[in-house]
Tab-separated table of N, CA and C in Angstrom:
chain	number	residue	atom	x	y	z
A	116	MET	N	98.571	125.150	-105.719
A	116	MET	CA	98.187	124.919	-104.391
A	116	MET	C	98.556	123.534	-104.132
A	117	ALA	N	99.157	123.087	-103.106
A	117	ALA	CA	99.946	121.582	-102.766
A	117	ALA	C	98.518	120.727	-102.243
A	118	ASP	N	98.532	119.504	-102.620
A	118	ASP	CA	97.737	118.462	-102.290
A	118	ASP	C	97.687	118.532	-100.718
A	119	THR	N	96.346	118.431	-100.135
A	119	THR	CA	96.266	118.441	-98.778
A	119	THR	C	97.097	117.207	-97.903
A	120	GLN	N	97.274	116.043	-98.812
A	120	GLN	CA	97.929	114.974	-98.399
A	120	GLN	C	99.546	115.467	-98.139
A	121	THR	N	99.876	116.347	-98.915
A	121	THR	CA	101.513	116.885	-98.712
A	121	THR	C	101.784	117.973	-97.669
A	122	ALA	N	100.887	118.164	-96.800
A	122	ALA	CA	100.895	119.247	-96.134
A	122	ALA	C	101.898	118.625	-94.845
A	123	ASP	N	102.667	119.706	-94.455
A	123	ASP	CA	103.418	119.750	-93.323
A	123	ASP	C	102.889	119.531	-92.127
A	124	PRO	N	103.612	118.682	-91.018
A	124	PRO	CA	102.654	118.559	-89.906
A	124	PRO	C	102.121	119.952	-89.337
A	125	ALA	N	103.157	120.907	-89.269
A	125	ALA	CA	103.140	122.205	-88.507
A	125	ALA	C	101.885	122.984	-89.350
A	126	GLU	N	101.940	122.733	-90.444
A	126	GLU	CA	100.794	123.457	-91.331
A	126	GLU	C	99.454	122.632	-90.906
A	127	THR	N	99.126	121.661	-90.920
A	127	THR	CA	98.119	120.889	-90.657
A	127	THR	C	97.318	120.998	-88.961
A	128	ARG	N	98.532	121.109	-88.145
A	128	ARG	CA	98.108	121.480	-86.608
A	128	ARG	C	97.413	122.771	-86.637
A	129	LEU	N	98.361	123.798	-87.224
A	129	LEU	CA	97.630	125.001	-87.484
A	129	LEU	C	96.619	125.241	-88.080
A	130	ALA	N	96.268	124.923	-89.077
A	130	ALA	CA	95.082	124.395	-89.947
A	130	ALA	C	93.581	123.989	-89.213
A	131	GLN	N	94.228	122.797	-88.372
A	131	GLN	CA	92.981	122.202	-87.773
A	131	GLN	C	92.962	123.310	-86.593
A	132	ARG	N	93.590	123.872	-86.131
A	132	ARG	CA	93.532	124.786	-84.770
A	132	ARG	C	92.237	126.035	-84.930
A	133	LEU	N	92.969	126.460	-86.070
A	133	LEU	CA	92.207	127.873	-86.939
A	133	LEU	C	90.713	127.111	-87.337
A	134	ALA	N	90.542	126.079	-87.748
A	134	ALA	CA	89.210	125.744	-88.335
A	134	ALA	C	88.474	125.341	-86.701
A	135	HIS	N	89.187	125.004	-85.984
A	135	HIS	CA	88.439	124.477	-84.839
A	135	HIS	C	87.909	126.164	-84.185
A	136	ASN	N	88.851	126.643	-84.008
A	136	ASN	CA	88.644	128.261	-83.455
A	136	ASN	C	87.810	129.109	-84.199
A	137	HIS	N	87.300	128.931	-85.240
A	137	HIS	CA	86.294	129.450	-85.949
A	137	HIS	C	85.021	128.821	-85.914
A	138	GLY	N	85.026	127.690	-85.343
A	138	GLY	CA	84.044	127.060	-84.867
A	138	GLY	C	83.631	125.685	-86.261
A	139	TRP	N	84.281	125.544	-87.205
A	139	TRP	CA	84.090	124.478	-88.274
A	139	TRP	C	84.695	122.997	-87.927
A	140	LEU	N	85.217	122.962	-86.547
A	140	LEU	CA	85.560	121.479	-86.186
A	140	LEU	C	84.994	121.358	-84.892
A	141	ASP	N	84.501	120.024	-84.147
A	141	ASP	CA	84.201	120.125	-83.225
A	141	ASP	C	85.128	119.036	-82.233
A	142	GLY	N	86.137	118.541	-82.888
A	142	GLY	CA	87.355	117.441	-82.398
A	142	GLY	C	88.624	117.231	-83.349
A	143	ASP	N	89.240	116.693	-82.838
A	143	ASP	CA	90.453	116.720	-83.603
A	143	ASP	C	90.284	115.437	-84.928
A	144	ASP	N	89.130	114.659	-84.407
A	144	ASP	CA	88.946	113.602	-85.428
A	144	ASP	C	87.861	114.064	-86.754
A	145	SER	N	87.212	115.076	-86.305
A	145	SER	CA	86.335	115.898	-87.327
A	145	SER	C	87.094	116.469	-88.551
A	146	TRP	N	88.621	116.608	-88.689
A	146	TRP	CA	89.110	117.360	-89.467
A	146	TRP	C	89.450	116.267	-90.646
A	147	ASP	N	89.499	114.899	-90.317
A	147	ASP	CA	89.436	113.685	-91.465
A	147	ASP	C	88.028	113.898	-92.156
A	148	ARG	N	86.827	114.295	-91.032
A	148	ARG	CA	85.469	114.177	-91.844
A	148	ARG	C	84.954	115.338	-92.582
A	149	ALA	N	86.094	116.769	-92.278
A	149	ALA	CA	85.834	117.822	-93.065
A	149	ALA	C	86.065	117.673	-94.183
A	150	PRO	N	85.105	118.463	-95.289
A	150	PRO	CA	84.978	118.763	-96.806
A	150	PRO	C	86.242	118.896	-97.227
A	151	ARG	N	86.562	118.426	-98.146
A	151	ARG	CA	87.909	118.797	-98.926
A	151	ARG	C	88.513	120.349	-98.918
A	152	SER	N	87.373	120.960	-99.199
A	152	SER	CA	87.489	122.261	-99.609
A	152	SER	C	88.016	123.053	-98.569
A	153	LEU	N	87.141	122.727	-97.402
A	153	LEU	CA	87.226	123.064	-95.776
A	153	LEU	C	88.832	123.073	-95.539
A	154	ARG	N	89.089	121.781	-95.888
A	154	ARG	CA	90.568	121.587	-95.405
A	154	ARG	C	91.817	122.129	-96.238
A	155	LYS	N	91.395	122.507	-97.502
A	155	LYS	CA	92.209	123.281	-98.375
A	155	LYS	C	92.254	124.575	-98.180
A	156	ASP	N	91.328	125.186	-97.937
A	156	ASP	CA	91.255	126.583	-97.457
A	156	ASP	C	92.050	126.908	-96.180
A	157	TYR	N	91.982	125.880	-95.063
A	157	TYR	CA	92.420	126.465	-93.788
A	157	TYR	C	93.818	125.673	-94.044
A	158	LEU	N	94.321	124.909	-94.840
A	158	LEU	CA	95.827	124.777	-95.063
A	158	LEU	C	96.539	125.778	-95.540
A	159	GLU	N	95.650	126.399	-96.669
A	159	GLU	CA	96.240	127.523	-97.482
A	159	GLU	C	96.454	128.776	-96.107
A	160	LEU	N	95.494	128.977	-95.639
A	160	LEU	CA	95.560	130.008	-94.434
A	160	LEU	C	96.937	129.777	-93.445
A	161	ALA	N	96.844	128.360	-93.139
A	161	ALA	CA	98.034	128.153	-92.168
A	161	ALA	C	99.463	128.075	-92.902
A	162	ARG	N	99.549	128.074	-94.098
A	162	ARG	CA	100.986	128.431	-95.040
A	162	ARG	C	100.990	129.613	-95.009
A	163	GLU	N	99.823	130.602	-95.447
A	163	GLU	CA	100.402	132.007	-95.214
A	163	GLU	C	100.757	132.642	-93.846
A	164	THR	N	99.946	131.830	-93.010
A	164	THR	CA	100.209	132.322	-91.261
A	164	THR	C	101.515	132.104	-91.204
A	165	LEU	N	102.272	130.710	-91.443
A	165	LEU	CA	103.502	130.570	-91.049
A	165	LEU	C	104.688	131.297	-91.919
A	166	ALA	N	104.231	131.451	-93.030
A	166	ALA	CA	105.071	132.307	-93.930
A	166	ALA	C	105.260	133.683	-93.417
A	167	VAL	N	104.246	134.453	-92.786
A	167	VAL	CA	104.451	135.776	-92.374
A	167	VAL	C	105.058	135.871	-90.924
A	168	THR	N	104.933	134.472	-90.218
A	168	THR	CA	105.204	134.554	-88.849
A	168	THR	C	106.795	133.665	-88.627
A	169	GLY	N	107.035	133.154	-89.762
A	169	GLY	CA	108.307	132.773	-89.780
A	169	GLY	C	108.227	130.949	-89.196
A	170	GLY	N	106.949	130.465	-89.114
A	170	GLY	CA	106.975	129.170	-88.646
A	170	GLY	C	107.209	128.841	-87.351
A	171	PRO	N	106.682	127.862	-86.698
A	171	PRO	CA	106.976	127.654	-85.313
A	171	PRO	C	108.539	127.109	-84.954
A	172	THR	N	108.803	127.233	-83.929
A	172	THR	CA	110.269	126.936	-83.352
A	172	THR	C	109.943	125.572	-83.004
A	173	GLU	N	111.551	124.780	-82.648
A	173	GLU	CA	111.241	123.650	-82.278
A	173	GLU	C	110.542	123.231	-81.013
A	174	ALA	N	110.726	124.195	-80.141
A	174	ALA	CA	110.048	123.933	-78.898
A	174	ALA	C	108.440	124.064	-79.018
A	175	GLN	N	107.922	124.782	-79.970
A	175	GLN	CA	106.711	124.915	-80.259
A	175	GLN	C	105.902	123.614	-80.803
A	176	GLN	N	106.611	123.087	-81.970
A	176	GLN	CA	106.568	121.860	-82.555
A	176	GLN	C	106.214	120.607	-81.212
A	177	GLU	N	107.398	120.723	-80.450
A	177	GLU	CA	107.197	119.709	-79.604
A	177	GLU	C	106.278	119.690	-78.384
A	178	ALA	N	106.062	121.019	-78.357
A	178	ALA	CA	104.643	121.146	-77.335
A	178	ALA	C	103.416	120.834	-78.220
A	179	ALA	N	103.309	121.343	-79.292
A	179	ALA	CA	101.978	120.831	-80.130
A	179	ALA	C	102.216	119.237	-80.461
A	180	ALA	N	103.105	118.502	-80.553
A	180	ALA	CA	103.158	117.258	-80.311
A	180	ALA	C	102.760	116.673	-79.182
A	181	LEU	N	103.333	116.953	-78.176
A	181	LEU	CA	102.897	116.766	-76.765
A	181	LEU	C	101.513	116.860	-76.462
A	182	ALA	N	100.810	118.240	-76.865
A	182	ALA	CA	99.397	118.480	-76.599
A	182	ALA	C	98.430	117.364	-77.453
A	183	ALA	N	99.256	116.895	-78.591
A	183	ALA	CA	98.117	116.030	-79.326
A	183	ALA	C	98.035	114.875	-78.736
A	184	GLU	N	99.355	114.271	-78.105
A	184	GLU	CA	99.537	112.890	-77.747
A	184	GLU	C	98.330	113.124	-76.082
A	185	VAL	N	98.505	114.127	-75.518
A	185	VAL	CA	97.641	114.243	-74.197
A	185	VAL	C	96.122	114.200	-74.855
A	186	ARG	N	95.678	114.866	-75.798
A	186	ARG	CA	94.414	114.696	-76.125
A	186	ARG	C	93.947	113.247	-76.656
A	187	GLU	N	94.901	112.660	-77.001
A	187	GLU	CA	94.250	110.953	-77.657
A	187	GLU	C	94.740	110.619	-76.377
A	188	LEU	N	95.337	110.776	-75.267
A	188	LEU	CA	95.445	110.062	-73.835
A	188	LEU	C	93.812	109.914	-73.192
A	189	ARG	N	93.383	111.397	-73.130
A	189	ARG	CA	92.355	111.747	-72.648
A	189	ARG	C	91.147	111.197	-73.217
A	190	ARG	N	91.206	110.959	-74.551
A	190	ARG	CA	89.862	110.328	-75.142
A	190	ARG	C	89.853	109.175	-75.058
A	191	GLN	N	90.934	108.442	-74.693
A	191	GLN	CA	91.182	107.106	-74.326
A	191	GLN	C	90.722	106.656	-73.087
A	192	ARG	N	91.214	107.891	-72.091
A	192	ARG	CA	90.711	107.627	-70.596
A	192	ARG	C	89.108	107.871	-70.619
A	193	ASP	N	88.631	108.713	-71.323
A	193	ASP	CA	87.250	109.150	-71.334
A	193	ASP	C	86.589	107.812	-71.872
A	194	ARG	N	86.919	106.899	-72.779
A	194	ARG	CA	86.377	105.938	-73.738
A	194	ARG	C	86.227	104.765	-72.362
A	195	TYR	N	87.567	104.420	-71.714
A	195	TYR	CA	87.503	103.571	-70.680
A	195	TYR	C	86.601	103.872	-69.797
A	196	ARG	N	86.591	105.185	-69.192
A	196	ARG	CA	85.736	105.435	-68.172
A	196	ARG	C	84.550	105.077	-68.335
A	197	ASP	N	83.823	105.589	-69.686
A	197	ASP	CA	82.439	105.294	-69.989
A	197	ASP	C	82.240	104.018	-70.219
A	198	ALA	N	83.156	103.269	-70.489
A	198	ALA	CA	82.741	101.440	-70.812
A	198	ALA	C	82.958	100.976	-69.196
A	199	TRP	N	83.749	101.528	-68.234
A	199	TRP	CA	83.811	100.925	-66.940
A	199	TRP	C	82.045	101.237	-66.320
A	200	ARG	N	81.794	102.585	-66.597
A	200	ARG	CA	80.311	102.773	-66.023
A	200	ARG	C	79.269	102.008	-66.429
A	201	SER	N	79.320	101.919	-68.216
A	201	SER	CA	78.406	101.296	-68.294
A	201	SER	C	78.472	99.841	-67.939
A	202	ALA	N	79.393	99.124	-67.544
A	202	ALA	CA	79.586	97.769	-67.474
A	202	ALA	C	79.102	97.723	-65.909
A	203	CYS	N	79.396	98.523	-65.106
A	203	CYS	CA	78.844	98.810	-63.655
A	203	CYS	C	77.223	98.976	-63.437
A	204	ARG	N	76.631	99.952	-64.626
A	204	ARG	CA	75.377	99.726	-64.989
A	204	ARG	C	74.620	98.514	-65.221
A	205	ARG	N	75.373	97.832	-66.202
A	205	ARG	CA	74.657	96.511	-66.358
A	205	ARG	C	74.664	95.461	-65.242
A	206	ALA	N	75.952	95.749	-64.341
A	206	ALA	CA	75.922	94.589	-63.301
A	206	ALA	C	74.892	95.116	-62.202
A	207	ARG	N	74.598	96.466	-61.941
A	207	ARG	CA	73.822	96.437	-61.210
A	207	ARG	C	72.252	96.288	-61.326
A	208	SER	N	72.049	96.528	-62.541
A	208	SER	CA	70.730	96.249	-63.131
A	208	SER	C	70.291	94.828	-63.347
A	209	GLY	N	71.672	93.663	-63.334
A	209	GLY	CA	71.446	92.443	-63.405
A	209	GLY	C	71.138	91.977	-62.048
A	210	LYS	N	71.721	92.493	-61.177
A	210	LYS	CA	71.189	92.149	-59.569
A	210	LYS	C	69.958	92.497	-59.168
A	211	ARG	N	69.328	93.303	-59.722
A	211	ARG	CA	68.361	94.041	-59.310
A	211	ARG	C	67.085	93.146	-60.107
A	212	ARG	N	67.178	92.260	-61.166
A	212	ARG	CA	66.184	91.698	-61.800
A	212	ARG	C	66.292	90.203	-61.186
A	213	ARG	N	67.495	89.751	-60.347
A	213	ARG	CA	67.151	88.395	-59.828
A	213	ARG	C	66.315	88.605	-58.636
A	214	PRO	N	65.661	87.530	-58.312
A	214	PRO	CA	64.893	87.503	-57.040
A	214	PRO	C	65.681	87.350	-55.810
C-alpha cells in the first residue's frame, strides 16, 4: 500500500467523500485530523473504486476542484459573517453600557 502522502488528488477527494458519506468526517478539514488508519483504509477503497470504474474524467476532476474551491469560499464567507455579527453585537452592547 502506498503511503497516504503519495495519494493522487482524485483518490484523496474520493476517499474524503466516502469517509464523509459513511459518517466518519464532519468537514473537509477533518480529513487531516482523522486517524492514519482511517485515511489509509479509505484511500485503499478509493483506489479500488477508481480501478473498477476507470477513474474520473477530466470534466469530473475539474468539477471536483471547483467544488472544493466553492466550499473554501463558503467557509471564508461564514467566518467573515460571524466576525461581522460579533463586532456588531459588541458595538451594540458597548452603546448600552454608556449612560
